[in-house]
Tab-separated table of C-alpha atoms in Angstrom:
chain	number	residue	atom	x	y	z
A	1	MET	CA	-18.429	51.515	14.642
A	2	ALA	CA	-17.461	49.635	17.772
A	3	GLY	CA	-19.763	50.222	20.697
A	4	HIS	CA	-21.854	52.667	18.716
A	5	ALA	CA	-25.487	53.245	19.575
A	6	THR	CA	-27.745	55.528	17.563
A	7	ALA	CA	-30.438	55.883	20.237
A	8	GLY	CA	-31.281	59.497	20.917
A	9	LEU	CA	-29.144	60.942	18.099
A	10	GLU	CA	-32.304	62.131	16.287
A	11	GLU	CA	-32.762	64.739	19.018
A	12	LYS	CA	-29.214	66.076	18.829
A	13	ILE	CA	-27.715	69.055	17.009
A	14	TYR	CA	-24.194	68.774	15.581
A	15	PHE	CA	-22.222	71.741	14.236
A	16	VAL	CA	-19.374	70.713	11.928
A	17	THR	CA	-17.037	73.441	10.691
A	18	GLY	CA	-15.387	73.015	7.313
A	19	SER	CA	-17.997	70.533	6.152
A	20	THR	CA	-18.299	71.346	2.447
A	21	ASP	CA	-15.852	68.603	1.453
A	22	GLY	CA	-13.446	66.015	2.816
A	23	ILE	CA	-13.775	64.516	6.293
A	24	GLY	CA	-16.071	67.316	7.471
A	25	LYS	CA	-18.660	66.664	4.776
A	26	HIS	CA	-18.351	62.898	5.256
A	27	THR	CA	-18.934	63.313	9.016
A	28	ALA	CA	-21.883	65.657	8.461
A	29	GLU	CA	-23.478	63.193	6.036
A	30	LYS	CA	-23.002	60.292	8.479
A	31	LEU	CA	-24.640	62.339	11.248
A	32	ALA	CA	-27.556	63.211	8.955
A	33	ARG	CA	-28.003	59.506	8.170
A	34	LEU	CA	-28.247	58.846	11.920
A	35	GLY	CA	-31.151	61.300	12.069
A	36	SER	CA	-29.364	64.168	13.809
A	37	ARG	CA	-29.794	67.831	12.952
A	38	VAL	CA	-26.586	68.922	11.247
A	39	LEU	CA	-25.252	72.450	10.838
A	40	VAL	CA	-22.993	72.478	7.798
A	41	HIS	CA	-20.401	75.239	7.524
A	42	GLY	CA	-18.526	76.518	4.482
A	43	ARG	CA	-16.339	79.465	3.600
A	44	SER	CA	-19.021	80.930	1.321
A	45	ALA	CA	-22.820	80.769	1.417
A	46	GLU	CA	-22.800	79.115	-2.015
A	47	LYS	CA	-20.401	76.336	-0.952
A	48	ALA	CA	-22.283	75.729	2.299
A	49	GLU	CA	-25.677	75.538	0.597
A	50	THR	CA	-24.349	73.233	-2.139
A	51	ALA	CA	-22.909	70.866	0.487
A	52	ALA	CA	-26.130	70.978	2.511
A	53	ASN	CA	-28.142	70.165	-0.609
A	54	ASP	CA	-25.785	67.267	-1.435
A	55	ILE	CA	-26.240	65.856	2.070
A	56	ARG	CA	-30.015	66.296	1.975
A	57	ALA	CA	-30.150	64.478	-1.373
A	58	ALA	CA	-27.843	61.673	-0.215
A	59	THR	CA	-29.601	61.067	3.113
A	60	GLY	CA	-33.202	62.165	2.574
A	61	SER	CA	-32.853	64.296	5.713
A	62	ASP	CA	-34.534	67.686	5.954
A	63	LYS	CA	-32.553	68.501	9.118
A	64	VAL	CA	-29.472	69.908	7.391
A	65	GLU	CA	-28.749	73.640	7.672
A	66	ALA	CA	-26.114	75.764	5.952
A	67	PHE	CA	-23.957	78.412	7.655
A	68	SER	CA	-21.114	80.377	6.124
A	69	ALA	CA	-18.058	82.321	7.310
A	70	ASP	CA	-14.456	82.710	6.244
A	71	LEU	CA	-12.679	81.437	9.360
A	72	SER	CA	-9.519	83.354	8.489
A	73	SER	CA	-11.485	86.431	9.610
A	74	LEU	CA	-12.088	87.019	13.318
A	75	ARG	CA	-15.044	89.246	12.423
A	76	GLN	CA	-16.703	86.551	10.300
A	77	THR	CA	-15.972	83.885	12.931
A	78	ARG	CA	-17.764	86.035	15.517
A	79	GLN	CA	-20.686	86.490	13.146
A	80	LEU	CA	-20.857	82.725	12.587
A	81	ALA	CA	-21.215	82.153	16.337
A	82	GLU	CA	-23.990	84.776	16.447
A	83	ASP	CA	-25.779	83.174	13.494
A	84	VAL	CA	-25.714	79.739	15.145
A	85	LYS	CA	-26.914	81.129	18.494
A	86	LYS	CA	-29.723	83.024	16.768
A	87	GLN	CA	-31.019	79.837	15.152
A	88	HIS	CA	-30.408	77.451	18.061
A	89	PRO	CA	-30.535	78.130	21.815
A	90	HIS	CA	-28.152	75.193	22.215
A	91	ILE	CA	-26.100	72.712	20.211
A	92	ASP	CA	-25.103	69.304	21.524
A	93	VAL	CA	-21.736	68.843	19.844
A	94	LEU	CA	-19.265	71.259	18.218
A	95	ILE	CA	-16.749	69.673	15.834
A	96	ASN	CA	-13.917	72.085	15.015
A	97	ASN	CA	-13.004	70.318	11.796
A	98	ALA	CA	-12.102	73.226	9.477
A	99	GLY	CA	-8.441	73.549	8.592
A	100	VAL	CA	-6.038	74.682	5.900
A	101	PHE	CA	-2.647	73.569	4.628
A	102	ALA	CA	-1.066	76.727	3.196
A	103	THR	CA	1.748	76.268	0.679
A	104	LYS	CA	3.007	79.837	1.029
A	105	LYS	CA	2.934	82.499	3.714
A	106	GLN	CA	-0.237	84.577	3.552
A	107	LEU	CA	-1.578	87.114	6.022
A	108	THR	CA	-5.260	87.429	6.886
A	109	GLU	CA	-7.289	90.648	7.103
A	110	ASP	CA	-6.394	90.701	10.813
A	111	GLY	CA	-2.677	90.404	10.061
A	112	PHE	CA	-2.220	86.790	11.183
A	113	GLU	CA	-0.529	83.996	9.244
A	114	LEU	CA	-3.297	82.073	7.453
A	115	THR	CA	-2.661	78.577	8.877
A	116	TRP	CA	-2.510	79.925	12.433
A	117	ALA	CA	-5.672	81.990	11.911
A	118	VAL	CA	-7.833	79.173	10.520
A	119	ASN	CA	-6.413	76.164	12.380
A	120	VAL	CA	-5.954	77.732	15.823
A	121	LEU	CA	-7.464	81.196	16.329
A	122	ALA	CA	-10.813	80.377	14.694
A	123	PRO	CA	-11.521	77.243	16.773
A	124	PHE	CA	-10.392	79.006	19.963
A	125	LEU	CA	-12.663	81.984	19.261
A	126	LEU	CA	-15.636	79.937	18.046
A	127	THR	CA	-15.396	77.572	21.018
A	128	ALA	CA	-15.190	80.481	23.472
A	129	LEU	CA	-18.245	82.146	21.924
A	130	LEU	CA	-20.311	78.941	21.789
A	131	TYR	CA	-19.008	77.249	24.950
A	132	SER	CA	-22.079	78.064	27.080
A	133	HIS	CA	-24.344	76.775	24.300
A	134	VAL	CA	-22.694	73.366	23.852
A	135	ARG	CA	-24.400	70.694	25.933
A	136	GLU	CA	-22.268	67.597	25.470
A	137	ARG	CA	-19.010	67.499	23.537
A	138	ILE	CA	-16.400	69.620	21.805
A	139	VAL	CA	-14.198	67.796	19.305
A	140	ASN	CA	-11.016	69.487	18.082
A	141	VAL	CA	-9.003	68.242	15.136
A	142	SER	CA	-5.290	67.823	15.719
A	143	SER	CA	-3.111	65.482	13.651
A	144	ILE	CA	-0.592	62.673	13.817
A	145	SER	CA	1.576	65.326	12.117
A	146	ALA	CA	1.467	67.572	15.213
A	147	GLY	CA	4.843	69.097	15.982
A	148	SER	CA	6.869	68.314	19.085
A	149	LYS	CA	7.365	71.940	20.135
A	150	LEU	CA	5.506	75.248	20.224
A	151	ASP	CA	8.075	77.709	18.930
A	152	PHE	CA	6.711	80.918	20.441
A	153	ASP	CA	9.126	82.979	18.315
A	154	ASN	CA	7.746	81.525	15.103
A	155	LEU	CA	3.996	80.975	15.661
A	156	GLN	CA	3.206	83.369	12.810
A	157	ALA	CA	6.120	82.177	10.642
A	158	GLU	CA	7.908	85.372	11.731
A	159	LYS	CA	11.350	83.814	11.270
A	160	ARG	CA	10.647	81.278	8.555
A	161	PHE	CA	7.745	79.675	6.725
A	162	SER	CA	7.510	75.992	5.915
A	163	ASP	CA	4.204	74.504	4.819
A	164	HIS	CA	4.601	71.297	6.846
A	165	GLY	CA	6.223	73.096	9.784
A	166	THR	CA	3.492	75.704	10.022
A	167	TYR	CA	0.762	73.065	9.763
A	168	SER	CA	2.430	70.844	12.399
A	169	LEU	CA	2.760	73.810	14.741
A	170	SER	CA	-0.963	74.572	14.417
A	171	LYS	CA	-1.792	70.975	15.354
A	172	ILE	CA	0.316	70.851	18.541
A	173	ALA	CA	-1.358	74.155	19.428
A	174	MET	CA	-4.755	72.432	19.111
A	175	GLN	CA	-3.600	69.710	21.489
A	176	ALA	CA	-2.429	72.313	23.993
A	177	PHE	CA	-5.672	74.307	23.648
A	178	THR	CA	-7.728	71.138	24.223
A	179	LYS	CA	-5.709	70.089	27.264
A	180	GLU	CA	-5.778	73.552	28.836
A	181	LEU	CA	-9.520	73.993	28.256
A	182	ALA	CA	-10.130	70.644	29.972
A	183	GLU	CA	-7.937	71.726	32.903
A	184	ARG	CA	-9.803	75.037	33.248
A	185	LYS	CA	-13.295	73.629	32.716
A	186	PRO	CA	-13.990	70.256	34.358
A	187	ALA	CA	-16.564	68.150	32.526
A	188	SER	CA	-18.917	68.650	35.482
A	189	GLN	CA	-19.124	72.360	34.526
A	190	GLY	CA	-19.809	71.988	30.822
A	191	PRO	CA	-19.181	69.885	27.740
A	192	THR	CA	-16.293	67.450	27.453
A	193	VAL	CA	-13.455	68.521	25.155
A	194	ASN	CA	-11.123	66.171	23.308
A	195	CYS	CA	-8.998	66.213	20.183
A	196	LEU	CA	-8.079	63.603	17.624
A	197	ASP	CA	-6.109	62.665	14.586
A	198	PRO	CA	-8.899	62.291	12.006
A	199	GLY	CA	-6.934	59.629	10.131
A	200	THR	CA	-4.690	59.765	7.097
A	201	VAL	CA	-7.401	60.176	4.503
A	202	ASN	CA	-7.182	60.975	0.800
A	203	THR	CA	-8.643	64.482	0.955
A	204	LYS	CA	-7.681	67.605	-0.991
A	205	MET	CA	-5.519	68.690	1.960
A	206	LEU	CA	-3.627	65.386	2.175
A	207	ASN	CA	-3.029	65.319	-1.567
A	208	LEU	CA	-1.739	68.876	-1.447
A	209	GLY	CA	0.696	68.290	1.399
A	210	TRP	CA	1.655	64.640	1.202
A	211	GLY	CA	0.160	63.084	-1.938
A	212	PRO	CA	-2.475	60.287	-1.996
A	213	CYS	CA	-1.066	58.044	0.751
A	214	GLY	CA	-4.162	57.582	2.905
A	215	MET	CA	-7.373	55.622	3.247
A	216	ASN	CA	-10.587	56.132	1.327
A	217	LEU	CA	-12.790	58.928	2.617
A	218	ARG	CA	-15.704	56.540	3.219
A	219	ASP	CA	-13.652	54.868	5.988
A	220	ALA	CA	-12.841	58.149	7.783
A	221	ASN	CA	-15.106	57.711	10.804
A	222	HIS	CA	-12.873	58.794	13.708
A	223	GLU	CA	-14.543	62.214	14.057
A	224	LEU	CA	-17.950	60.553	14.046
A	225	PHE	CA	-16.790	58.128	16.764
A	226	LEU	CA	-15.473	60.842	19.086
A	227	ALA	CA	-18.580	62.988	18.523
A	228	THR	CA	-21.191	60.292	19.108
A	229	ASP	CA	-19.934	57.075	20.665
A	230	PRO	CA	-21.198	56.375	24.208
A	231	SER	CA	-17.896	54.686	25.135
A	232	VAL	CA	-16.079	58.049	25.099
A	233	LYS	CA	-18.796	60.269	26.557
A	234	ASP	CA	-16.793	60.843	29.762
A	235	ALA	CA	-13.373	61.313	28.129
A	236	HIS	CA	-12.043	64.828	28.796
A	237	GLY	CA	-8.805	66.505	27.772
A	238	GLU	CA	-7.699	63.476	25.768
A	239	TYR	CA	-6.158	62.892	22.341
A	240	PHE	CA	-7.444	60.014	20.213
A	241	VAL	CA	-5.768	58.191	17.348
A	242	SER	CA	-7.716	55.404	15.606
A	243	ASN	CA	-10.445	55.664	18.284
A	244	ARG	CA	-7.985	55.051	21.149
A	245	LYS	CA	-6.459	57.403	23.710
A	246	TYR	CA	-2.963	58.411	22.680
A	247	SER	CA	-0.192	60.540	24.163
A	248	MET	CA	-0.073	64.157	23.039
A	249	SER	CA	3.177	65.890	22.135
A	250	LYS	CA	5.377	65.947	25.245
A	251	GLN	CA	5.396	69.737	25.611
A	252	VAL	CA	1.578	69.796	25.887
A	253	TYR	CA	1.882	68.323	29.381
A	254	GLU	CA	3.821	71.404	30.582
A	255	ALA	CA	1.273	73.680	32.278
A	256	ASP	CA	3.361	76.843	31.843
A	257	VAL	CA	3.566	76.266	28.071
A	258	ARG	CA	-0.198	75.747	27.805
A	259	ARG	CA	-0.923	78.848	29.890
A	260	ARG	CA	1.419	80.965	27.818
A	261	LEU	CA	-0.331	79.831	24.648
A	262	TRP	CA	-3.780	80.403	26.184
A	263	LYS	CA	-2.914	83.981	27.166
A	264	MET	CA	-1.635	84.616	23.645
A	265	LEU	CA	-4.820	83.209	22.081
A	266	GLU	CA	-6.931	85.435	24.327
A	267	GLU	CA	-4.904	88.464	23.275
A	268	GLN	CA	-4.932	87.622	19.561
A	269	THR	CA	-8.676	86.917	19.400
A	270	GLY	CA	-9.692	89.510	21.999
A	271	GLN	CA	-11.868	86.824	23.587
A	272	GLN	CA	-11.994	85.057	26.957
A	273	PHE	CA	-13.976	81.971	27.868
A	274	PRO	CA	-17.110	82.505	29.976
C-alpha cells in the first residue's frame, strides 16, 4: 500500500460494520494483521462471532471482538452504538461498510425501504451516536455506481422500485451526508470524514447485482488505505476512487440539496449530531 506505515496501529481501535464477509471482513482481517484492535459487526451474534473467530484464526490476533445488530432496525442500531460505547470509551476509526443490494422492495420494522434504511439511515444514526467517541477518522462507503440525482420524491421507492436505481440513490446520499458532515464539523473539531468507492470487487453483493465482473477480494484494499494511510490523514469531506480524490456527483456540491437531505435524515432517525 503506497505510503503506508504501520507504526502505532497496534494501539488503535477500528470498528468495521458489515464485516462478516466481503470487503468488510477482508478489511477487518487486514487491520488485525497490522496489530490493531478490531470490532467486527454482523447482523446476528452467530455471524459476528463466526467471523471474529475466522479472523482470530487467520491472524493469530486476540484483539478481535464481535458485535451484532440488524442495521435495518433503528432500535438495534442504537443498541449497537451503546454496546460499543460500553466496551470502549473511544474508538479511533469508524468504517461504515455495511450495505445491502435489495432485489425487491421491502419495508423495515420502522417502515423504511430496506436499502435506504441499511445504506443511509443506519450509518447516519450510528455516526451521530458515536461521533464524540471517534478520535481520528470516519470512512463512509459510497460507490462508483452512485446516482447523479437525489430524487426526493422517490427516496423510499414511493413511486417506483428498481434494484440498481435504489442502490445508486443510497450511494449519492452517502456522498451528500459525508460532504455535509464535513461542512458542519471541521476536522479541527473532531474526526475527519471521507467516503470512497471500495472498488469493483467480486463479493456476494456484486455478483447479485452485476455478476462477477470485478477484482479478487484479496486486492480490495481501498477501505484499508482510507482508514489507515498517513497520506490521507488530513483529507476531509472528500470522495476517493482507487486511493485518489475524485469528484462526487454534481448535485452533492449544492448546499441546499445537502441540507434538505440532512434535515430529512434527522427526522427519519430522530437523531441529531452532538
